[in-house]
PDB file of C-alpha atoms in Angstrom:
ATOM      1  CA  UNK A   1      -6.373 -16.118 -27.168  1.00 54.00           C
ATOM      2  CA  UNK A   2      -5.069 -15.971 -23.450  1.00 58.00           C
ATOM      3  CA  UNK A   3      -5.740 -12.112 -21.652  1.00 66.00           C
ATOM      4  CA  UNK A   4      -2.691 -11.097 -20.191  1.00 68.00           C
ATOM      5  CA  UNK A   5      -2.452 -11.261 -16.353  1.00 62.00           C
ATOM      6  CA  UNK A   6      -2.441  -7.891 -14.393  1.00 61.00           C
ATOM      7  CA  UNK A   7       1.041  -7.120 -12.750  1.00 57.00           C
ATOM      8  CA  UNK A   8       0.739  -8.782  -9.679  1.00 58.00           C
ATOM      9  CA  UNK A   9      -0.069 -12.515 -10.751  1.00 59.00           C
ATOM     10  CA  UNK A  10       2.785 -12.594 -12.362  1.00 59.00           C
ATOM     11  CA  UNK A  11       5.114 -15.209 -11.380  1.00 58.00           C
ATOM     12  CA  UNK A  12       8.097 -13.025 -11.278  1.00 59.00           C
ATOM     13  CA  UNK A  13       6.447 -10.776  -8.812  1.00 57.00           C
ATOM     14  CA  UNK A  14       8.757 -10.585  -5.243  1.00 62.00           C
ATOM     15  CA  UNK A  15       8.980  -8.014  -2.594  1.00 64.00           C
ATOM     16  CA  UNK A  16      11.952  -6.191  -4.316  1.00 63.00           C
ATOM     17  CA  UNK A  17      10.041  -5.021  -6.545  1.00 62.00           C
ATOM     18  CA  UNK A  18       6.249  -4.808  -5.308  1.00 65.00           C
ATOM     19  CA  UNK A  19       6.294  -1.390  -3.840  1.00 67.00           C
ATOM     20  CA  UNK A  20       7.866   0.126  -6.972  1.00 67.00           C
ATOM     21  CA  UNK A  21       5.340  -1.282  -8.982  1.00 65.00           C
ATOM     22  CA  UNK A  22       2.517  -0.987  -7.298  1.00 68.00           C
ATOM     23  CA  UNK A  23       3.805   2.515  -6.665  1.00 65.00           C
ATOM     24  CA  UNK A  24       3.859   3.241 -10.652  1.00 65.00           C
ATOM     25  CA  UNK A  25       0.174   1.462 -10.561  1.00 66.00           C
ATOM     26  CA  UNK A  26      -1.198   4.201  -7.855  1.00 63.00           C
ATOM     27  CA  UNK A  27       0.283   6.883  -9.491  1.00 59.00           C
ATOM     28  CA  UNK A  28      -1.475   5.968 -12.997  1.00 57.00           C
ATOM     29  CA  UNK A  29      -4.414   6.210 -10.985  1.00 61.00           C
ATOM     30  CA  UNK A  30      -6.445   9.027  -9.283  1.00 50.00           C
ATOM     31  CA  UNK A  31      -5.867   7.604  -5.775  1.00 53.00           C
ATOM     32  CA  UNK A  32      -3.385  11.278  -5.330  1.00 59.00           C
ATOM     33  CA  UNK A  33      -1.461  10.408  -2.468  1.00 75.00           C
ATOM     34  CA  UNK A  34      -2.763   7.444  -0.217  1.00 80.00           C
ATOM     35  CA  UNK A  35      -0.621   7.431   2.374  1.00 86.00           C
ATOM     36  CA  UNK A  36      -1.118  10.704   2.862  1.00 87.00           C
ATOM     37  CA  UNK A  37      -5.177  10.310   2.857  1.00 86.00           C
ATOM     38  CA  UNK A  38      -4.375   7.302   5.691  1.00 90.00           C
ATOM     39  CA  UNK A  39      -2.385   9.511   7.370  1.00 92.00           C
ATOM     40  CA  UNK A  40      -5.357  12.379   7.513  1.00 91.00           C
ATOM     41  CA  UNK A  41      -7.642   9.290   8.484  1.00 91.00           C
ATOM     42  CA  UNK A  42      -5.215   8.552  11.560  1.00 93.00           C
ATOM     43  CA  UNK A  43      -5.003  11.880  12.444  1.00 93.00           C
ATOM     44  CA  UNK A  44      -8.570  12.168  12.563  1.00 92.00           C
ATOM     45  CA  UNK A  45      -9.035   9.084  14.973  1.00 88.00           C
ATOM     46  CA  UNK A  46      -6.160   9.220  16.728  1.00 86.00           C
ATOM     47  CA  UNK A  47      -4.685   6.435  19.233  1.00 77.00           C
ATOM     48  CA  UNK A  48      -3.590   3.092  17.344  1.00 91.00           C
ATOM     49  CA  UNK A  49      -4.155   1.904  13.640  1.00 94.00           C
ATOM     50  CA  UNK A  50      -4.842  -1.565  12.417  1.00 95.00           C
ATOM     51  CA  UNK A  51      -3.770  -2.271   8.786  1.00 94.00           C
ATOM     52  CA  UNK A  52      -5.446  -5.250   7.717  1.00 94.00           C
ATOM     53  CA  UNK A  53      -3.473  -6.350   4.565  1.00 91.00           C
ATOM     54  CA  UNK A  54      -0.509  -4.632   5.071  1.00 91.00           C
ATOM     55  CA  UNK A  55       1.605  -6.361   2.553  1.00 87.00           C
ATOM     56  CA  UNK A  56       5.205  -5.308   2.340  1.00 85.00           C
ATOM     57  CA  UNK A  57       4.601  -2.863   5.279  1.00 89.00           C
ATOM     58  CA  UNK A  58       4.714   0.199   2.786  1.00 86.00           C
ATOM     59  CA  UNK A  59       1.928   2.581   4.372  1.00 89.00           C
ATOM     60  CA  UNK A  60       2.605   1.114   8.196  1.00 93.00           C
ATOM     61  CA  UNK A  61       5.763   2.263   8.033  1.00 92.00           C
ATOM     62  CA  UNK A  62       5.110   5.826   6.873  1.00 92.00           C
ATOM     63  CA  UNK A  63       2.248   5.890   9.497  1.00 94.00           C
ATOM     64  CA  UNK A  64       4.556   4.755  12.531  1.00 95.00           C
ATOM     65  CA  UNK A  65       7.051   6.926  10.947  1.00 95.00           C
ATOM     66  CA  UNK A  66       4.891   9.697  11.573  1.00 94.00           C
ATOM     67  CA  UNK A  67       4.350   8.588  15.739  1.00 94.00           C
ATOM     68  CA  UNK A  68       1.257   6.610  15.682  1.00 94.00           C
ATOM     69  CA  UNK A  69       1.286   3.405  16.730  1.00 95.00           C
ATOM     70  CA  UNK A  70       0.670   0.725  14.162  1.00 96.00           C
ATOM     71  CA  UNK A  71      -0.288  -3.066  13.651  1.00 96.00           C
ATOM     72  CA  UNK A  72      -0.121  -4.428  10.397  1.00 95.00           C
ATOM     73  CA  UNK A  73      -1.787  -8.009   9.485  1.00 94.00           C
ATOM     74  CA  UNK A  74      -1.078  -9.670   6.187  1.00 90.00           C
ATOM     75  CA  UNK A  75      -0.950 -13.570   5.003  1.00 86.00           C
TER      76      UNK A  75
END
């Protein structure tokens, strides 16, 4: 009897439809609102942020959205 893979090892899995899911993942969660929290932790800081496994880009771009200035790293 094979476990079933999580979500994201699926071989079907593209950037259309990451944020969506992992969206729908978060928000069966008790994260609340993380890009809100990173936002808070940015504001808190200040000057630039460094997202180290940015994937598709999807809290980066609410982050630079919101003025700060913002690196993101991924594979």
């Amino acid at each position: 009897m094979s476990e079933e893979q999580p979500f994201y090892a699926t071989a079907d899995l593209n950037t259309a439809i990451y944020d969506p899911r992992t969206a729908l993942q978060l928000a069966q969660t008790v994260l609340g609102d993380d890009i809100a929290f990173y936002g808070e932790l940015a504001r808190e800081v200040g000057g630039h942020v460094l997202e180290v496994g940015c994937g598709t880009g999807r809290v980066a771009i609410e982050l630079a959205r919101d003025g700060y200035d913002v690196t993101g790293v991924d594979v």
